[in-house]
Coordinates of C-alpha atoms in Angstrom, one line a residue:
Chain A
M23 CA 65.3 100.8 73.4
K24 CA 65.8 99.4 69.7
R25 CA 65.3 102.6 68.6
W26 CA 68.2 104.1 69.7
A27 CA 70.4 101.3 69.7
N28 CA 72.5 102.8 67.5
T29 CA 76.2 101.8 67.9
G30 CA 77.9 105.0 66.8
T31 CA 79.6 103.9 63.5
G32 CA 76.1 103.8 61.6
P33 CA 76.3 107.4 60.7
N34 CA 79.7 107.3 58.9
P35 CA 79.5 105.5 56.0
A36 CA 83.3 105.6 55.1
A37 CA 84.5 103.5 58.1
G38 CA 83.6 100.0 56.6
E39 CA 85.5 101.1 54.0
R40 CA 88.2 102.7 56.4
Q41 CA 88.2 99.3 58.6
Q42 CA 89.1 97.4 55.5
G43 CA 92.2 99.7 54.2
R44 CA 93.3 99.5 58.5
R45 CA 93.1 95.4 57.6
G46 CA 95.6 95.5 54.4
A47 CA 97.7 98.5 56.3
A48 CA 97.9 95.8 59.5
I49 CA 99.3 93.1 57.1
R50 CA 101.8 95.2 55.3
R51 CA 103.2 96.7 58.4
N52 CA 103.5 92.9 59.8
L53 CA 105.2 91.4 56.7
P54 CA 108.7 92.4 57.9
T55 CA 108.4 90.8 60.9
A56 CA 107.2 87.5 59.4
G57 CA 110.1 87.7 57.1
L58 CA 112.4 88.1 59.5
L59 CA 110.9 85.0 61.3
L60 CA 111.0 82.8 58.5
L61 CA 114.6 83.8 57.5
L62 CA 115.8 82.8 61.0
V63 CA 114.1 79.2 61.2
A64 CA 115.7 79.0 57.3
C65 CA 119.1 79.9 59.1
W66 CA 118.4 77.6 62.0
E67 CA 117.2 74.4 59.8
L68 CA 120.3 74.7 57.6
A69 CA 122.8 75.4 60.5
C70 CA 121.1 72.2 62.3
R71 CA 121.8 70.1 59.4
I72 CA 125.1 71.2 58.3
F73 CA 126.6 70.7 61.4
E74 CA 124.9 67.6 62.2
I75 CA 123.8 68.9 65.7
P76 CA 122.2 66.3 67.7
P77 CA 118.7 66.6 68.0
Q78 CA 118.4 66.3 71.7
Q79 CA 121.0 69.1 71.8
L80 CA 119.1 71.3 69.3
P81 CA 116.3 69.9 67.1
A82 CA 115.8 71.3 63.7
P83 CA 112.3 73.1 63.1
S84 CA 111.1 70.6 60.8
A85 CA 112.0 68.2 64.0
I86 CA 110.0 70.5 66.0
G87 CA 107.2 70.9 63.8
R88 CA 106.4 67.1 63.4
A89 CA 106.9 66.9 67.2
F90 CA 104.2 69.5 67.6
F91 CA 101.6 68.2 65.5
E92 CA 102.0 64.1 66.2
N93 CA 101.8 65.6 69.9
F94 CA 98.7 67.7 68.7
T95 CA 96.1 65.7 70.9
I96 CA 98.3 65.7 73.9
L97 CA 99.4 69.1 73.8
A98 CA 95.4 70.0 73.3
V99 CA 94.8 68.0 76.3
Q100 CA 97.8 69.6 78.4
A101 CA 97.0 73.2 77.1
R102 CA 93.2 73.1 78.2
A103 CA 94.6 72.2 81.9
S104 CA 97.1 75.3 81.8
L105 CA 94.5 77.5 80.4
A106 CA 92.0 76.3 83.3
A107 CA 94.9 77.4 86.2
A108 CA 95.7 80.8 83.9
G109 CA 91.9 81.6 83.5
A110 CA 91.0 81.1 87.5
G111 CA 94.0 82.7 88.6
L112 CA 93.4 85.6 85.8
L113 CA 89.9 85.8 87.4
M114 CA 91.0 85.6 91.0
A115 CA 93.3 88.1 90.7
L116 CA 90.7 90.6 88.6
L117 CA 88.4 90.2 91.2
L118 CA 91.4 91.2 93.7
A119 CA 92.6 94.0 92.2
V120 CA 89.0 95.7 91.7
L121 CA 88.1 95.1 95.1
L122 CA 91.5 96.5 96.5
A123 CA 91.6 99.5 93.8
V124 CA 87.9 100.7 94.6
A125 CA 88.7 100.7 98.4
M126 CA 91.9 102.5 97.8
D127 CA 90.0 105.2 95.3
R128 CA 87.2 105.5 98.3
S129 CA 89.8 106.0 101.1
P130 CA 93.0 108.2 100.7
L131 CA 94.1 106.3 104.1
I132 CA 94.0 102.6 102.7
K133 CA 95.6 103.8 99.8
R134 CA 98.5 105.4 101.8
F135 CA 98.8 101.9 103.9
L136 CA 98.4 99.2 100.7
Y137 CA 99.8 100.9 97.7
P138 CA 103.3 100.6 99.2
L139 CA 102.6 97.0 100.6
L140 CA 101.9 96.4 96.7
V141 CA 104.5 97.7 95.2
I142 CA 106.7 95.8 97.5
S143 CA 104.9 92.8 96.7
Q144 CA 106.1 92.8 93.3
T145 CA 109.6 92.8 94.5
V146 CA 109.1 89.4 96.3
P147 CA 110.0 86.5 93.5
I148 CA 106.6 84.8 93.3
Y149 CA 108.5 82.0 91.2
A150 CA 110.6 81.3 94.0
L151 CA 108.0 81.2 96.4
A152 CA 106.2 78.2 94.2
P153 CA 107.3 75.7 95.8
L154 CA 105.6 76.7 99.3
F155 CA 102.2 77.2 97.5
L156 CA 102.4 73.1 96.3
I157 CA 103.4 72.6 100.5
W158 CA 100.5 74.8 101.5
F159 CA 98.0 74.1 98.9
G160 CA 98.5 70.7 97.2
L161 CA 99.4 69.2 93.5
G162 CA 95.9 70.0 92.3
L163 CA 94.5 73.0 90.7
F164 CA 94.6 75.6 93.3
S165 CA 98.2 76.1 94.1
K166 CA 98.1 76.8 90.3
V167 CA 95.4 79.5 90.9
V168 CA 97.2 80.9 93.5
I169 CA 100.7 81.4 91.7
V170 CA 98.8 83.1 88.2
S171 CA 96.5 85.3 90.8
L172 CA 99.8 86.9 92.7
V173 CA 101.7 87.3 89.0
C174 CA 98.9 88.9 87.4
F175 CA 97.4 91.2 90.3
F176 CA 99.8 93.9 90.7
P177 CA 99.6 95.1 86.9
L178 CA 95.7 95.1 86.7
A179 CA 95.6 97.0 90.2
V180 CA 98.3 99.4 89.3
N181 CA 96.4 100.0 86.1
L182 CA 93.0 100.1 87.7
V183 CA 94.3 102.5 90.8
E184 CA 96.1 104.9 88.3
G185 CA 92.8 104.7 86.0
L186 CA 90.8 106.0 89.0
E187 CA 93.0 108.6 89.8
Q188 CA 92.8 109.7 86.2
V189 CA 88.9 110.8 86.7
D190 CA 88.1 114.4 85.4
P191 CA 87.3 116.5 88.8
E192 CA 85.3 118.6 86.5
A193 CA 83.5 115.7 85.3
L194 CA 82.9 114.6 88.8
E195 CA 81.6 118.1 89.9
L196 CA 79.7 118.5 87.0
L197 CA 77.8 115.5 87.9
R198 CA 77.2 116.6 91.5
T199 CA 75.5 119.7 90.1
M200 CA 73.1 117.6 88.4
Q201 CA 72.8 115.5 91.5
A202 CA 73.3 112.2 90.0
G203 CA 73.5 109.3 92.4
P204 CA 77.2 107.3 93.2
W205 CA 75.9 104.5 90.7
L206 CA 75.4 106.8 87.9
V207 CA 78.5 108.3 88.7
F208 CA 80.1 105.2 88.4
R209 CA 78.4 104.0 85.1
S210 CA 78.4 107.3 83.0
L211 CA 82.0 108.4 84.0
Q212 CA 84.5 106.5 86.2
L213 CA 83.9 103.1 84.6
P214 CA 84.5 103.9 81.4
S215 CA 87.0 106.7 82.1
V216 CA 89.2 103.5 83.8
L217 CA 88.5 100.8 80.8
P218 CA 91.5 102.1 78.8
Y219 CA 93.9 101.4 81.9
F220 CA 92.4 98.5 82.4
F221 CA 92.6 97.1 79.2
S222 CA 96.3 98.0 79.0
G223 CA 96.5 96.0 82.5
L224 CA 94.7 93.2 81.2
K225 CA 96.8 92.7 78.0
I226 CA 100.2 92.2 80.5
A227 CA 98.5 90.0 82.7
V228 CA 96.8 87.6 80.6
T229 CA 100.1 86.8 78.9
Y230 CA 101.5 86.6 82.6
S231 CA 98.9 84.3 83.5
V232 CA 100.0 81.7 80.8
I233 CA 103.9 82.0 81.9
G234 CA 102.8 81.7 85.6
A235 CA 100.5 78.8 85.1
V236 CA 103.3 77.2 83.2
I237 CA 106.0 77.7 86.0
G238 CA 103.5 76.3 88.7
E239 CA 102.8 73.0 86.8
W240 CA 106.8 72.8 86.5
I241 CA 107.1 72.9 90.1
G242 CA 104.6 70.2 90.3
A243 CA 101.2 69.7 89.4
R244 CA 99.4 66.7 87.5
A245 CA 98.6 67.8 84.4
G246 CA 99.6 70.9 82.4
L247 CA 102.0 72.2 79.4
G248 CA 104.6 72.6 82.5
V249 CA 104.2 68.8 83.2
F250 CA 104.4 68.0 79.6
M251 CA 107.5 69.9 79.2
L252 CA 109.3 68.6 82.1
R253 CA 108.6 64.5 81.1
S254 CA 109.7 65.5 77.3
L255 CA 113.2 66.9 79.1
H256 CA 113.6 64.0 80.9
A257 CA 113.2 61.9 78.6
F258 CA 115.5 63.9 76.3
K259 CA 112.5 64.6 73.7
T260 CA 114.0 68.0 73.2
A261 CA 111.7 68.8 70.2
Q262 CA 109.0 68.0 72.7
V263 CA 109.9 70.9 74.8
F264 CA 110.0 73.2 71.9
A265 CA 106.3 71.8 70.7
A266 CA 105.1 72.8 74.0
I267 CA 107.0 76.3 74.2
I268 CA 104.8 76.9 70.8
A269 CA 102.2 75.9 72.3
V270 CA 102.5 78.0 75.3
V271 CA 103.5 81.0 72.7
L272 CA 100.5 80.3 70.8
L273 CA 98.1 80.2 74.0
S274 CA 99.3 83.6 75.0
L275 CA 99.3 85.2 71.5
L276 CA 95.5 84.2 71.5
L277 CA 94.9 85.3 75.1
F278 CA 96.0 88.5 74.0
K279 CA 94.2 89.2 71.0
L280 CA 91.1 88.0 73.1
T281 CA 91.8 91.1 75.1
E282 CA 92.1 93.4 72.0
L283 CA 89.2 91.9 71.0
L284 CA 87.3 92.3 74.1
A285 CA 88.8 96.3 74.4
W286 CA 87.3 96.9 70.9
L287 CA 84.0 95.5 71.7
A288 CA 84.1 97.4 75.0
M289 CA 84.9 100.8 73.7
P290 CA 82.7 101.7 70.6
W291 CA 83.6 105.5 70.9
N292 CA 87.4 104.6 70.0
R293 CA 86.6 103.2 66.9
A294 CA 83.8 105.9 65.6
G295 CA 85.7 107.7 62.8
R296 CA 86.1 111.5 63.3
N297 CA 83.5 113.1 60.8
N298 CA 84.8 116.6 60.7
I299 CA 81.3 118.5 60.4
E300 CA 81.9 122.1 59.2
E301 CA 79.9 124.3 61.7
E302 CA 76.3 125.1 60.4
Chain B
M27 CA 60.1 139.3 94.3
K28 CA 62.3 136.9 95.8
P29 CA 65.4 136.9 93.6
K30 CA 66.2 133.1 92.1
L31 CA 69.8 133.8 93.4
L32 CA 71.6 135.5 96.4
L33 CA 74.8 135.5 96.8
E34 CA 75.1 137.5 100.5
N35 CA 78.4 138.8 101.4
I36 CA 80.6 135.6 100.0
S37 CA 84.2 135.8 101.3
A38 CA 86.7 132.7 99.7
T39 CA 90.4 132.5 99.6
Y40 CA 92.5 130.5 97.7
T41 CA 94.5 128.3 100.0
A42 CA 96.5 125.7 97.7
G43 CA 99.8 128.3 97.6
A44 CA 102.6 129.2 99.8
E45 CA 100.2 131.6 101.5
P46 CA 96.8 132.3 101.4
L47 CA 95.2 134.4 98.8
P48 CA 92.2 136.6 98.7
V49 CA 90.5 136.1 96.1
I50 CA 86.7 137.2 96.8
D51 CA 86.3 139.9 99.4
A52 CA 82.5 140.4 100.7
L53 CA 80.7 140.2 97.5
S54 CA 76.8 140.0 97.3
L55 CA 74.8 139.3 93.6
H56 CA 71.6 138.6 93.1
V57 CA 69.8 137.4 89.9
A58 CA 66.3 137.8 89.8
P59 CA 64.0 135.0 88.1
G60 CA 64.1 135.0 84.3
E61 CA 66.8 137.8 84.6
F62 CA 70.2 137.3 82.7
V63 CA 73.0 138.7 85.0
S64 CA 76.4 139.1 83.4
L65 CA 79.8 139.0 85.8
L66 CA 82.6 140.7 84.0
G67 CA 85.9 141.0 85.2
P68 CA 89.9 140.4 84.3
S69 CA 91.1 137.3 84.4
G70 CA 91.9 135.8 88.1
S71 CA 88.9 137.9 89.6
G72 CA 87.2 135.0 91.2
K73 CA 84.6 134.9 88.4
S74 CA 84.7 131.3 88.0
T75 CA 85.1 130.3 92.2
L76 CA 82.0 132.6 92.3
L77 CA 80.3 130.2 90.2
K78 CA 81.3 127.0 91.9
I79 CA 80.4 128.8 95.2
A80 CA 76.9 129.4 93.4
A81 CA 76.6 125.8 92.4
G82 CA 77.3 124.4 95.5
L83 CA 80.6 123.1 94.4
I84 CA 82.9 125.1 96.9
R85 CA 81.8 126.1 100.3
P86 CA 82.7 130.0 100.7
E87 CA 84.9 131.1 103.4
R88 CA 82.3 133.6 104.9
G89 CA 78.8 134.3 103.0
R90 CA 76.0 132.5 102.3
V91 CA 74.4 131.1 99.2
F92 CA 70.4 131.5 98.7
L93 CA 68.4 129.3 96.0
D94 CA 64.4 130.2 95.6
G95 CA 65.0 132.0 99.0
R96 CA 66.4 128.3 100.6
E97 CA 69.7 128.5 102.0
V98 CA 71.9 126.1 100.3
T99 CA 75.8 127.4 101.2
G100 CA 78.3 124.6 99.8
R101 CA 75.4 121.9 99.2
P102 CA 75.3 120.8 95.5
A103 CA 72.0 122.2 94.7
R104 CA 70.3 121.2 91.3
V105 CA 71.3 123.8 88.9
G106 CA 72.3 124.0 85.6
Y107 CA 76.2 124.5 85.8
M108 CA 78.2 124.5 82.6
P109 CA 82.0 125.1 82.8
Q110 CA 84.3 126.5 80.5
Q111 CA 84.8 123.0 78.5
D112 CA 82.2 121.2 77.5
L113 CA 82.6 118.1 79.2
L114 CA 81.0 116.0 77.1
F115 CA 81.7 112.3 77.9
P116 CA 83.7 110.8 75.0
W117 CA 82.4 107.9 75.5
K118 CA 78.7 108.6 75.0
T119 CA 76.7 109.6 72.0
L120 CA 74.9 113.3 72.0
L121 CA 72.2 111.9 72.9
Q122 CA 73.4 109.6 75.8
N123 CA 75.2 112.9 77.0
A124 CA 72.4 115.0 76.9
A125 CA 70.0 112.7 78.8
L126 CA 72.5 112.7 82.0
P127 CA 70.7 115.6 84.1
L128 CA 67.3 113.6 83.4
L129 CA 68.6 109.7 84.3
A130 CA 70.1 111.9 87.5
A131 CA 66.8 113.1 88.5
G132 CA 65.4 109.3 87.9
V133 CA 63.4 109.7 84.8
P134 CA 63.5 106.5 82.8
R135 CA 66.3 105.8 79.8
E136 CA 63.0 105.7 77.4
A137 CA 61.2 109.0 78.4
A138 CA 64.6 110.4 78.9
Y139 CA 65.6 109.8 75.5
S140 CA 62.4 111.2 73.8
R141 CA 62.9 114.3 75.7
V142 CA 66.1 114.6 74.2
M143 CA 65.1 113.9 71.0
E144 CA 62.5 116.7 71.0
M145 CA 64.6 118.8 72.0
L146 CA 67.3 117.9 69.6
P147 CA 66.1 120.4 66.3
V148 CA 65.8 123.3 68.8
F149 CA 69.3 123.2 69.2
G150 CA 70.1 122.3 65.5
L151 CA 71.0 119.1 66.5
E152 CA 68.6 116.5 65.1
R153 CA 70.8 115.0 62.9
F154 CA 73.9 114.0 65.1
A155 CA 71.9 112.1 68.1
H156 CA 74.2 109.2 67.6
Y157 CA 77.4 111.0 67.1
Y158 CA 80.3 110.7 69.7
P159 CA 81.4 114.1 71.0
N160 CA 85.0 113.5 68.8
Q161 CA 82.7 113.7 65.4
L162 CA 81.3 116.9 66.2
S163 CA 82.3 120.4 65.3
G164 CA 83.3 122.8 68.4
G165 CA 80.3 124.8 67.9
M166 CA 78.0 121.8 67.8
R167 CA 79.6 120.2 71.0
Q168 CA 79.0 124.1 72.9
R169 CA 75.3 124.0 71.8
A170 CA 75.0 119.5 72.9
A171 CA 76.5 120.7 76.5
L172 CA 74.2 123.9 76.8
L173 CA 71.3 121.3 75.7
R174 CA 72.7 119.2 78.7
T175 CA 72.8 122.2 80.7
I176 CA 69.1 123.3 80.3
L177 CA 67.7 119.7 80.6
V178 CA 68.9 120.0 84.5
E179 CA 65.6 121.6 84.7
S180 CA 66.5 124.0 87.2
G181 CA 65.3 127.8 86.7
L182 CA 69.2 128.9 87.2
L183 CA 71.9 128.3 84.6
L184 CA 75.1 128.9 85.9
L185 CA 77.1 129.6 82.5
D186 CA 81.1 129.9 83.1
E187 CA 82.6 131.2 79.5
P188 CA 80.9 129.0 77.4
F189 CA 82.3 130.6 74.2
A190 CA 85.6 130.9 75.3
A191 CA 87.4 128.5 73.1
L192 CA 85.6 129.1 69.9
D193 CA 86.5 131.3 67.0
A194 CA 84.9 134.7 66.8
L195 CA 82.6 133.8 64.0
T196 CA 81.1 130.9 65.8
R197 CA 81.1 132.6 69.1
D198 CA 78.8 135.5 67.6
K199 CA 76.5 133.0 65.7
M200 CA 76.3 131.1 69.5
R201 CA 75.3 134.5 71.4
D202 CA 72.8 135.2 69.4
W203 CA 71.5 131.3 69.7
L204 CA 71.8 131.4 73.1
L205 CA 69.9 134.5 73.7
A206 CA 67.1 133.0 71.4
I207 CA 67.1 129.7 73.4
W208 CA 67.1 132.0 76.7
E209 CA 64.1 134.3 75.4
Q210 CA 62.2 130.7 74.7
F211 CA 62.9 128.9 78.2
K212 CA 62.7 131.8 80.0
R213 CA 65.5 130.4 82.8
S214 CA 67.5 133.0 85.1
V215 CA 71.3 132.9 83.9
L216 CA 74.6 134.1 85.5
F217 CA 76.8 133.9 82.6
V218 CA 80.6 134.3 83.7
T219 CA 82.3 136.5 80.6
H220 CA 85.4 138.7 80.0
S221 CA 84.2 140.2 77.0
I222 CA 82.5 143.4 77.5
D223 CA 80.6 143.7 74.2
E224 CA 79.4 139.8 74.7
A225 CA 78.1 140.9 78.5
I226 CA 76.3 143.8 77.2
Y227 CA 74.6 142.1 74.2
L228 CA 73.3 139.7 76.3
S229 CA 72.4 141.1 79.5
D230 CA 69.9 142.3 81.4
R231 CA 72.7 143.6 84.2
V232 CA 76.2 143.4 84.0
C233 CA 78.1 143.1 87.5
M234 CA 81.6 144.1 87.2
I235 CA 83.8 142.6 89.2
S236 CA 87.1 143.9 90.7
A237 CA 90.9 142.4 90.2
R238 CA 91.3 139.9 93.2
P239 CA 90.5 140.0 95.7
G240 CA 87.0 140.4 93.8
R241 CA 84.2 142.9 94.4
I242 CA 81.6 144.4 92.4
I243 CA 82.8 147.8 91.3
L244 CA 79.4 148.4 89.0
D245 CA 76.2 146.9 88.7
Q246 CA 75.5 148.4 85.9
P247 CA 71.3 147.7 84.4
I248 CA 71.2 147.5 80.4
T249 CA 68.0 148.6 78.8
L250 CA 68.7 148.1 75.5
P251 CA 65.6 146.6 74.0
R252 CA 65.2 142.9 73.1
P253 CA 64.9 141.0 70.9
R254 CA 68.6 142.2 70.2
T255 CA 70.2 141.8 67.0
R256 CA 73.7 142.7 65.9
Q257 CA 72.5 146.2 64.8
I258 CA 72.4 146.9 68.3
T259 CA 76.3 147.1 68.9
N260 CA 76.2 150.4 67.1
E261 CA 73.5 151.7 69.1
P262 CA 74.6 154.8 71.2
L263 CA 73.3 153.5 74.3
F264 CA 75.8 150.7 73.7
L265 CA 78.6 152.4 73.3
E266 CA 77.6 154.6 76.3
Y267 CA 77.3 151.4 78.5
K268 CA 80.7 150.6 76.8
Q269 CA 82.5 153.2 78.1
K270 CA 80.9 153.0 81.6
L271 CA 82.2 149.3 82.1
F272 CA 85.4 150.2 80.5
A273 CA 85.6 153.4 83.0
S274 CA 85.1 151.0 85.9
L275 CA 87.5 148.6 84.7
E276 CA 90.3 151.0 84.6
E277 CA 90.1 152.7 88.2

């Protein structure tokens, strides 16, 4: 196996250099965004000081920063609880989405019945249903997992269904003339064709998952960033609310970047540069 | 001698449009073992459809398909089918792409890969085993696709205008190269093309198919000596065939 285990970047010596160049370009591309953000924060800080806005109403960025670092350990503990709900919900959504997408791909009848239901399910305001889940499933982790999975299910399922629809019929025919079995067809054609669609769905789903978990905790939970937010709000510690918001943003960004990394790892053919070999 | 492939009274109708459109009308055709037969005809004459029927991907409305004397109508039999696009999977390296038919036949991965590695030099691809298709040139991709087709290890190759997407110079090279490969592996070939020169240059026999609905209007044996080189295109016999095929197209 080892002899063939080339990931494809091997024969392309320029790839390393290009990688470095791309990273530099990425930093340069993000520079304006970072500058703008910094400018806004500076204006905010100045406004709070000049107009002497009460910190309960709108804390200055410096106060928020202080609150973030003072409560860092608590925030980390609460973030772990939220992350558990988000992760478990995401996993459940993924399982459900894959099962349904494969079923819909196999049977047009199932698709005709289920697909409209899927869309309708998305028009139901899940956050409004959340209190009901609390009644049904209790204050524990499970009610949060249900909320998260309902929120994340849709982007995953829709993208998977679409990805399976886009599998090249000519390629399927080609495999039939080789008399390839269903497992080989899945492994060599369907799965790789679906991956880009799957990852666009997953990118949306992971960001939804943290928000879903926080809202679930808001409505009722024993731990989590949502609980921390609510407690801080009731104690008029507005800076802590903002600190929790920062934690939510960081957590979502982290999951998003992790998904991008996963996509990069899962699809090595996308990063193999074009070599533009001439005819020999 | 039993023909490798026998198409008997094939009729097919295209039904996706508003009215049913007859594409092939009671067409019969055979390919003898080791024979190179070209199917020549105007576009829209149902050549690709016929090839798909021969590969068992489409069930004909009427008629039967025999492979080695066994009826296989409407069932995908193990044939080396190569469509117009190379259909190399972009997520697989050249090695992995070419090994697919072997894996489909149940050959263990390790053995399949070494088999492909042995074949790569024949196809001039030995340096590119670990390249992805989008890193290869058009001619190389076509050669890789043909390697994959040959590795189906069926005695029959069904090639649907495999060189149509290439530039003229590359196409010429690929023709010579296909002939060399064919002489080496001695498979039966049914080759779809709409180039008269290409058909004469490559084939033992050229079947001219009419415009829709497709019927064989001329079955012309080509007795030019082999191995053939490009000088042969200037021989009087070559030009005679060319005129004859042209004339049948005009009718």
